[in-house]
Coordinates of C-alpha atoms and ligand atoms in Angstrom, one line a residue:
M1 CA 53.4 -30.4 -0.9
S2 CA 57.1 -29.2 -0.5
E3 CA 59.7 -30.2 -3.0
N4 CA 61.3 -33.1 -1.1
F5 CA 62.2 -35.0 -4.3
D6 CA 63.8 -34.4 -7.6
A7 CA 62.1 -35.4 -10.8
V8 CA 65.4 -36.5 -12.4
D9 CA 66.2 -38.8 -9.5
I10 CA 62.7 -40.4 -9.8
I11 CA 63.1 -40.9 -13.6
R12 CA 66.6 -42.4 -13.1
A13 CA 65.3 -44.8 -10.4
K14 CA 62.6 -46.2 -12.7
R15 CA 65.0 -46.3 -15.6
D16 CA 67.3 -48.4 -13.5
R17 CA 64.4 -50.7 -12.5
H18 CA 64.1 -49.6 -8.9
E19 CA 60.8 -49.5 -7.0
L20 CA 59.4 -46.1 -6.3
S21 CA 58.3 -45.4 -2.8
G22 CA 54.7 -44.2 -1.9
E23 CA 56.1 -40.8 -1.0
Q24 CA 58.0 -40.5 -4.4
I25 CA 54.8 -41.5 -6.3
A26 CA 52.5 -39.1 -4.3
W27 CA 55.0 -36.2 -4.9
T28 CA 55.3 -37.1 -8.6
I29 CA 51.6 -36.9 -9.4
D30 CA 51.1 -33.8 -7.2
A31 CA 54.1 -32.0 -8.7
Y32 CA 53.0 -32.9 -12.2
T33 CA 49.5 -31.5 -11.5
R34 CA 51.1 -28.3 -10.1
G35 CA 53.4 -27.9 -13.1
V36 CA 56.6 -28.5 -11.1
I37 CA 57.3 -31.6 -13.1
A38 CA 57.5 -30.7 -16.8
D39 CA 55.8 -32.7 -19.6
E40 CA 59.1 -33.9 -21.0
Q41 CA 60.1 -35.3 -17.6
M42 CA 56.7 -37.0 -17.1
A43 CA 57.1 -38.4 -20.7
A44 CA 60.5 -39.9 -19.8
L45 CA 59.0 -41.4 -16.6
A46 CA 56.0 -42.9 -18.5
M47 CA 58.4 -44.5 -20.9
A48 CA 60.5 -45.9 -18.1
I49 CA 57.3 -47.3 -16.6
L50 CA 56.2 -48.8 -19.9
L51 CA 59.6 -50.5 -20.3
N52 CA 60.3 -51.6 -16.7
G53 CA 56.8 -51.9 -15.2
M54 CA 55.6 -51.3 -11.6
D55 CA 54.6 -53.8 -8.9
R56 CA 51.1 -54.0 -7.3
R57 CA 52.1 -51.7 -4.4
E58 CA 53.5 -49.0 -6.8
I59 CA 50.4 -49.2 -9.1
S60 CA 48.1 -48.9 -6.1
D61 CA 50.0 -45.8 -4.8
W62 CA 50.0 -44.3 -8.3
T63 CA 46.2 -44.8 -8.5
A64 CA 45.7 -43.3 -5.0
A65 CA 47.7 -40.3 -5.9
M66 CA 45.7 -39.7 -9.1
I67 CA 42.4 -40.0 -7.1
A68 CA 43.8 -37.5 -4.6
S69 CA 44.4 -35.0 -7.4
G70 CA 40.6 -34.3 -7.6
E71 CA 37.2 -34.7 -6.0
R72 CA 35.6 -38.0 -4.8
M73 CA 31.9 -38.6 -5.3
D74 CA 29.9 -40.3 -2.6
F75 CA 26.7 -42.2 -3.2
S76 CA 26.4 -43.7 0.3
A77 CA 23.3 -41.7 1.1
L78 CA 21.3 -43.5 -1.6
S79 CA 18.7 -46.0 -0.5
R80 CA 20.1 -48.8 -2.8
P81 CA 23.5 -50.2 -3.5
T82 CA 25.5 -49.0 -6.5
A83 CA 27.4 -50.8 -9.2
D84 CA 29.1 -49.5 -12.4
K85 CA 30.5 -51.1 -15.5
H86 CA 33.6 -50.1 -17.5
S87 CA 34.5 -51.4 -20.9
T88 CA 38.0 -51.0 -22.3
G89 CA 36.3 -50.1 -25.6
G90 CA 35.3 -51.9 -28.8
V91 CA 33.4 -51.7 -32.1
G92 CA 29.7 -51.8 -31.8
D93 CA 29.9 -51.8 -28.0
K94 CA 26.6 -50.3 -27.0
I95 CA 26.2 -52.5 -23.9
T96 CA 26.0 -49.6 -21.4
L97 CA 22.7 -48.4 -23.0
P98 CA 20.6 -51.5 -22.2
L99 CA 22.7 -52.5 -19.2
A100 CA 22.3 -49.4 -17.0
P101 CA 18.5 -49.4 -17.0
L102 CA 18.4 -53.2 -16.7
V103 CA 20.5 -53.2 -13.5
A104 CA 18.5 -50.3 -12.1
A105 CA 15.3 -52.3 -12.8
C106 CA 16.7 -55.1 -10.6
G107 CA 17.2 -52.8 -7.6
V108 CA 20.9 -51.6 -7.9
A109 CA 21.6 -48.0 -8.8
V110 CA 24.0 -47.3 -11.7
P111 CA 26.1 -44.1 -11.7
Q112 CA 27.7 -44.4 -15.1
L113 CA 30.2 -41.6 -16.0
S114 CA 31.0 -42.0 -19.7
G115 CA 33.1 -40.4 -22.3
R116 CA 33.1 -39.5 -26.0
G117 CA 34.7 -41.7 -28.6
L118 CA 38.1 -41.0 -30.2
G119 CA 39.4 -43.0 -33.1
H120 CA 37.7 -46.3 -34.2
T121 CA 35.9 -47.1 -30.9
G122 CA 32.7 -45.2 -30.2
G123 CA 31.8 -43.3 -27.1
T124 CA 28.6 -43.8 -25.0
L125 CA 27.8 -40.1 -24.9
D126 CA 28.1 -39.8 -28.7
K127 CA 25.5 -42.6 -29.0
L128 CA 23.0 -41.1 -26.5
E129 CA 23.4 -37.6 -28.1
A130 CA 21.8 -39.1 -31.2
I131 CA 18.5 -39.0 -29.2
P132 CA 16.8 -35.7 -29.8
G133 CA 17.1 -33.4 -26.7
W134 CA 19.3 -35.7 -24.6
Q135 CA 21.9 -33.8 -22.4
A136 CA 25.1 -35.4 -21.2
D137 CA 26.1 -32.8 -18.6
L138 CA 24.6 -33.1 -15.1
S139 CA 25.6 -31.5 -11.8
N140 CA 26.6 -33.9 -9.0
Q141 CA 23.3 -33.0 -7.2
D142 CA 21.2 -33.7 -10.3
M143 CA 23.0 -37.0 -10.7
L144 CA 22.2 -38.0 -7.1
T145 CA 18.6 -37.0 -7.5
Q146 CA 18.2 -39.0 -10.7
L147 CA 19.9 -42.0 -9.2
E148 CA 17.5 -42.0 -6.2
A149 CA 14.4 -41.4 -8.3
I150 CA 15.1 -43.6 -11.4
G151 CA 18.2 -45.7 -10.4
A152 CA 20.3 -45.1 -13.6
V153 CA 22.3 -42.1 -14.8
I154 CA 24.6 -42.1 -17.8
C155 CA 26.4 -38.7 -18.0
A156 CA 29.7 -36.9 -18.8
A157 CA 32.4 -37.1 -16.2
G158 CA 33.0 -33.7 -14.7
A159 CA 36.5 -32.1 -14.9
G160 CA 37.0 -32.5 -11.1
L161 CA 37.5 -36.3 -11.2
A162 CA 41.2 -37.4 -11.3
P163 CA 42.4 -34.3 -13.1
A164 CA 46.0 -35.6 -13.1
D165 CA 44.8 -38.4 -15.4
K166 CA 43.5 -36.0 -18.0
R167 CA 46.9 -34.4 -18.4
L168 CA 48.8 -37.6 -18.2
Y169 CA 46.5 -39.4 -20.7
A170 CA 47.0 -36.6 -23.2
L171 CA 50.7 -36.8 -22.8
R172 CA 50.8 -40.6 -23.1
D173 CA 48.8 -40.3 -26.3
V174 CA 51.6 -38.3 -28.0
T175 CA 54.6 -40.1 -26.5
G176 CA 53.9 -43.8 -27.4
T177 CA 53.1 -44.7 -23.8
V178 CA 49.4 -45.4 -23.8
E179 CA 50.1 -49.2 -23.9
A180 CA 51.7 -49.5 -20.4
I181 CA 49.5 -51.8 -18.4
P182 CA 50.3 -50.0 -15.0
L183 CA 49.3 -46.7 -16.6
I184 CA 46.1 -48.0 -18.3
A185 CA 45.0 -49.7 -15.1
S186 CA 45.6 -46.7 -12.9
S187 CA 44.0 -44.3 -15.4
I188 CA 40.8 -46.3 -15.6
M189 CA 40.6 -47.3 -11.9
S190 CA 41.4 -43.8 -10.5
K191 CA 38.3 -42.4 -12.3
K192 CA 36.1 -45.4 -11.3
I193 CA 37.2 -45.3 -7.6
A194 CA 36.9 -41.5 -7.4
E195 CA 33.3 -41.9 -8.9
G196 CA 32.4 -43.6 -5.6
T197 CA 30.7 -46.8 -6.9
G198 CA 30.4 -49.7 -4.4
A199 CA 30.9 -52.4 -7.0
L200 CA 32.5 -52.5 -10.4
V201 CA 32.4 -54.9 -13.3
L202 CA 35.1 -54.5 -16.0
D203 CA 34.5 -55.7 -19.6
V204 CA 38.1 -56.1 -20.8
K205 CA 37.9 -56.5 -24.6
V206 CA 40.3 -58.8 -26.5
G207 CA 40.9 -58.9 -30.2
S208 CA 41.6 -56.7 -33.3
G209 CA 39.0 -54.1 -32.4
A210 CA 40.3 -53.7 -28.8
F211 CA 43.2 -52.1 -27.0
M212 CA 44.5 -55.5 -26.0
K213 CA 45.0 -57.7 -29.0
D214 CA 45.7 -60.9 -27.2
A215 CA 44.2 -62.7 -24.2
A216 CA 47.5 -62.8 -22.2
Q217 CA 47.8 -59.0 -22.2
A218 CA 44.1 -58.5 -21.5
G219 CA 44.3 -61.0 -18.6
E220 CA 47.2 -59.1 -17.1
L221 CA 45.3 -55.8 -17.4
A222 CA 42.1 -57.4 -15.9
R223 CA 44.1 -58.9 -12.9
T224 CA 45.8 -55.5 -12.3
M225 CA 42.5 -53.6 -12.3
V226 CA 40.7 -56.2 -10.1
G227 CA 43.6 -55.9 -7.6
L228 CA 43.4 -52.1 -7.6
G229 CA 39.6 -52.1 -7.1
T230 CA 39.8 -54.7 -4.3
D231 CA 42.6 -52.8 -2.5
A232 CA 40.4 -49.6 -2.6
G233 CA 37.4 -51.4 -1.1
V234 CA 35.4 -51.6 -4.4
R235 CA 34.1 -55.1 -5.1
T236 CA 35.5 -55.6 -8.6
V237 CA 35.2 -58.4 -11.2
A238 CA 36.3 -58.5 -14.8
L239 CA 35.1 -60.5 -17.8
L240 CA 37.4 -60.9 -20.8
T241 CA 35.2 -60.7 -23.9
D242 CA 35.8 -61.2 -27.6
M243 CA 36.3 -58.1 -29.8
S244 CA 37.6 -59.8 -32.9
T245 CA 34.3 -59.0 -34.7
P246 CA 31.8 -56.2 -33.9
L247 CA 29.3 -56.6 -31.1
G248 CA 25.8 -56.9 -32.5
L249 CA 24.9 -55.8 -36.0
T250 CA 25.6 -52.0 -35.9
A251 CA 28.5 -49.6 -35.4
G252 CA 27.5 -46.0 -35.3
N253 CA 25.7 -43.7 -32.9
A254 CA 22.0 -43.7 -33.9
L255 CA 22.3 -47.2 -35.3
E256 CA 23.5 -48.5 -32.0
V257 CA 20.7 -46.7 -30.0
R258 CA 18.2 -48.4 -32.3
E259 CA 19.7 -51.8 -31.6
S260 CA 19.9 -51.1 -27.8
V261 CA 16.1 -50.3 -27.8
E262 CA 15.5 -53.6 -29.7
V263 CA 17.3 -55.4 -26.9
L264 CA 15.3 -53.5 -24.2
A265 CA 12.1 -54.5 -26.1
G266 CA 13.1 -58.2 -25.7
G267 CA 14.7 -58.7 -29.1
G268 CA 18.0 -57.6 -30.6
P269 CA 21.1 -59.6 -31.6
A270 CA 22.0 -62.7 -29.5
D271 CA 25.5 -61.5 -28.6
V272 CA 24.4 -58.1 -27.3
V273 CA 21.7 -59.8 -25.2
E274 CA 24.1 -62.4 -23.9
L275 CA 26.7 -59.9 -22.8
T276 CA 24.2 -57.5 -21.4
V277 CA 22.6 -60.2 -19.2
A278 CA 26.0 -61.6 -18.1
L279 CA 27.3 -58.2 -17.1
A280 CA 24.1 -57.4 -15.3
R281 CA 24.3 -60.6 -13.3
E282 CA 27.9 -59.8 -12.3
M283 CA 26.9 -56.2 -11.3
L284 CA 24.0 -57.4 -9.2
V285 CA 26.0 -60.1 -7.4
A286 CA 28.9 -57.7 -6.8
A287 CA 26.3 -55.2 -5.3
G288 CA 24.9 -58.0 -3.0
V289 CA 21.8 -58.8 -5.0
D290 CA 21.7 -62.4 -6.0
D291 CA 18.0 -63.3 -6.0
V292 CA 17.0 -61.5 -9.1
D293 CA 17.4 -62.7 -12.7
P294 CA 18.0 -59.8 -15.1
A295 CA 16.8 -61.8 -18.0
D296 CA 13.3 -61.5 -16.6
A297 CA 13.5 -57.7 -16.3
L298 CA 14.5 -57.5 -19.9
A299 CA 11.7 -59.8 -21.1
D300 CA 8.9 -58.2 -19.1
G301 CA 9.6 -54.6 -20.1
R302 CA 10.8 -53.3 -16.7
A303 CA 14.2 -52.4 -18.1
M304 CA 12.5 -50.5 -21.0
D305 CA 10.5 -48.5 -18.5
V306 CA 13.7 -47.4 -16.7
W307 CA 15.3 -46.5 -20.0
R308 CA 12.4 -44.2 -21.0
A309 CA 12.5 -42.5 -17.6
M310 CA 16.3 -42.2 -17.7
I311 CA 16.3 -40.6 -21.2
S312 CA 13.4 -38.3 -20.4
A313 CA 15.0 -37.1 -17.1
Q314 CA 18.0 -35.9 -19.2
G315 CA 15.8 -34.0 -21.7
G316 CA 15.7 -36.7 -24.3
D317 CA 12.5 -37.9 -26.1
P318 CA 12.6 -41.7 -26.0
E319 CA 9.8 -41.8 -28.6
A320 CA 11.4 -39.5 -31.1
A321 CA 12.6 -40.8 -34.5
L322 CA 16.3 -41.3 -34.5
P323 CA 18.5 -39.5 -37.1
V324 CA 19.0 -41.4 -40.3
A325 CA 22.0 -40.9 -42.7
Q326 CA 21.2 -39.2 -46.0
E327 CA 23.1 -41.8 -48.1
T328 CA 23.6 -45.5 -48.0
Q329 CA 25.7 -48.0 -50.0
Q330 CA 25.5 -51.8 -49.8
I331 CA 28.3 -54.3 -50.0
T332 CA 27.3 -57.8 -51.1
A333 CA 28.8 -61.2 -50.6
G334 CA 31.0 -62.3 -53.5
A335 CA 30.5 -66.1 -53.1
D336 CA 28.3 -68.7 -51.4
G337 CA 29.7 -70.1 -48.2
V338 CA 30.1 -69.5 -44.5
L339 CA 31.3 -66.1 -43.2
T340 CA 34.3 -67.1 -41.1
R341 CA 35.7 -63.7 -40.3
L342 CA 34.5 -60.1 -40.1
D343 CA 37.2 -57.9 -38.7
A344 CA 36.2 -55.6 -35.8
L345 CA 39.0 -53.0 -36.3
Q346 CA 38.3 -52.7 -40.0
V347 CA 34.5 -52.2 -39.5
G348 CA 35.3 -49.7 -36.7
V349 CA 37.7 -47.7 -38.9
A350 CA 35.1 -47.7 -41.8
A351 CA 32.3 -46.4 -39.4
W352 CA 34.7 -43.7 -38.2
R353 CA 35.6 -42.6 -41.7
L354 CA 31.9 -42.5 -42.6
G355 CA 31.5 -39.9 -39.9
A356 CA 30.5 -41.9 -36.8
G357 CA 33.7 -41.0 -34.9
R358 CA 36.2 -38.2 -34.6
A359 CA 39.9 -37.9 -35.3
R360 CA 40.3 -34.9 -32.9
K361 CA 38.5 -34.2 -29.6
E362 CA 36.9 -31.1 -31.1
D363 CA 35.4 -32.8 -34.2
L364 CA 31.6 -33.2 -34.6
V365 CA 30.2 -36.7 -35.2
Q366 CA 27.3 -37.6 -37.6
A367 CA 24.5 -39.2 -35.6
G368 CA 23.3 -41.3 -38.5
A369 CA 26.6 -42.5 -39.9
G370 CA 28.0 -46.0 -39.4
V371 CA 28.1 -49.6 -40.6
E372 CA 25.2 -52.1 -40.4
L373 CA 26.1 -55.8 -40.6
H374 CA 23.7 -58.2 -42.3
A375 CA 25.7 -61.4 -41.4
K376 CA 28.0 -62.4 -38.5
P377 CA 30.8 -65.0 -38.5
G378 CA 29.2 -68.4 -38.5
D379 CA 26.3 -67.4 -40.8
T380 CA 25.8 -69.0 -44.2
V381 CA 25.7 -66.4 -47.0
T382 CA 24.9 -66.6 -50.7
A383 CA 26.6 -64.7 -53.5
G384 CA 24.9 -61.3 -54.0
Q385 CA 23.2 -61.1 -50.6
P386 CA 23.9 -57.9 -48.6
L387 CA 26.8 -58.2 -46.2
L388 CA 27.2 -54.6 -45.0
T389 CA 25.3 -51.3 -45.4
L390 CA 27.4 -48.1 -45.1
H391 CA 25.6 -45.0 -43.8
T392 CA 26.8 -41.4 -44.1
D393 CA 25.6 -37.8 -44.7
T394 CA 28.7 -37.1 -46.8
P395 CA 29.0 -39.5 -49.8
E396 CA 32.5 -38.5 -50.6
R397 CA 33.5 -40.6 -47.5
F398 CA 32.3 -43.9 -49.1
S399 CA 35.6 -44.6 -50.9
R400 CA 37.8 -44.3 -47.8
A401 CA 35.3 -46.5 -45.9
H402 CA 35.6 -49.1 -48.7
E403 CA 39.4 -48.9 -48.5
A404 CA 39.2 -49.6 -44.7
L405 CA 37.1 -52.7 -45.4
D406 CA 39.5 -54.2 -47.9
G407 CA 40.1 -57.8 -46.9
A408 CA 37.9 -57.4 -43.8
W409 CA 35.9 -60.6 -44.2
E410 CA 36.3 -64.2 -45.4
I411 CA 33.7 -66.5 -46.9
S412 CA 34.7 -70.2 -46.8
T413 CA 33.2 -72.9 -49.0
A414 CA 35.1 -75.6 -47.1
G415 CA 35.7 -76.3 -43.4
A416 CA 33.5 -75.6 -40.5
H417 CA 33.6 -72.3 -38.7
V418 CA 34.9 -72.6 -35.1
P419 CA 33.2 -69.8 -33.2
T420 CA 35.2 -67.8 -30.5
P421 CA 33.2 -67.8 -27.2
L422 CA 31.9 -64.2 -26.5
I423 CA 32.9 -64.5 -22.8
M424 CA 36.4 -65.8 -22.8
D425 CA 37.3 -65.6 -19.1
R426 CA 36.4 -64.2 -15.7
V427 CA 38.8 -62.6 -13.2
S428 CA 37.9 -62.0 -9.6
A429 CA 39.7 -61.3 -6.4
D430 CA 38.9 -64.7 -4.8
Ligands
URA501 N1 41.0 -45.6 -21.0 C1 41.5 -44.8 -20.0 O1 40.6 -44.1 -19.4 N2 42.7 -44.7 -19.7 C2 43.7 -45.4 -20.4 O2 44.9 -45.3 -20.1 C3 43.3 -46.2 -21.4 C4 41.9 -46.3 -21.7

């Protein structure tokens, strides 16, 4: 593309609250990818976008430009429809693990490109890598073959998908501009649209353990992403779900795989089952399948059969024992009463400090590390009963995990607990 525009003019335009044209946006993303726009200029533009926003047309053009920076995958040759799920990230969010095989067991293929965790939220690939032998990297052809044969793939996104986003996301991370809703929405949706799925269900988390701490912000993000997907021809629906307390009873890689297998075996914590089935229903309907109940495929073992096949196809041994941390410490309840609060962010930070997550991209994670919950908000507890078990291979980490958990829960002897609904809202294009 020739240099028809000047980066400083574009920064000034957004600084002064003007709309950017489609041509200006296409040039900006392309010029940044080619190195013609410098990082400091893109940082200034990202801050102007954070402060002054973008309208739906601008966000749509920005997303299209990011998609055009890389390859687009195409699953139209598959014999069944496709649907994918994206979660904005939370503590104990292992839903992708039971969900992908469950949806595949109901006749819809799931091409799930996932990432590794950074900070207090875990990454799906880190969890699956706790399974001995399992490999995250697949070629596009291997992915297609596995999708046709088994119906579900969870693998690492290749470097070719929306490369402009990789550079821009790293820049936003160090310039205080991650939180801009137009930039979050276009970052997530450019990768999902480039991935080529026919339908997409978004799980937008709300609460202390999520990106979006309040429902109004999360709703705006959900509406923006649903609009982008719809404009790009992807049937897109979003659920707003509670992330004020961890999902399920585990946060940590192997611990979460164990819990996911319990769900696939027809058991597991009620909140994980509820969200897995609700997201599966949305994915099936968005893909045009509305005569199958995913709860049946969970109960009768069909989803477990797909899980085993999916793990084996990527070199994993679904029957192998999962790694277990070398050391554990228990935290007990200090009083009798009802547990009224157990903070997601604090549990997530504790799991991370125990070794379940990484502070920098290149850090290694401990497969067995994490936090196990023995009670959830709403449960009655008695003084001295176990509340949490901390798991790590490196016991010197316990004290920092305890610090993270300081004030993380409340036990009330009075007043009833008012539970927050797990599924708080639904956003669709109609
Ligand atoms: N996840 C992404 O992929 N991009 C963002 O901007 C935020 C979360």
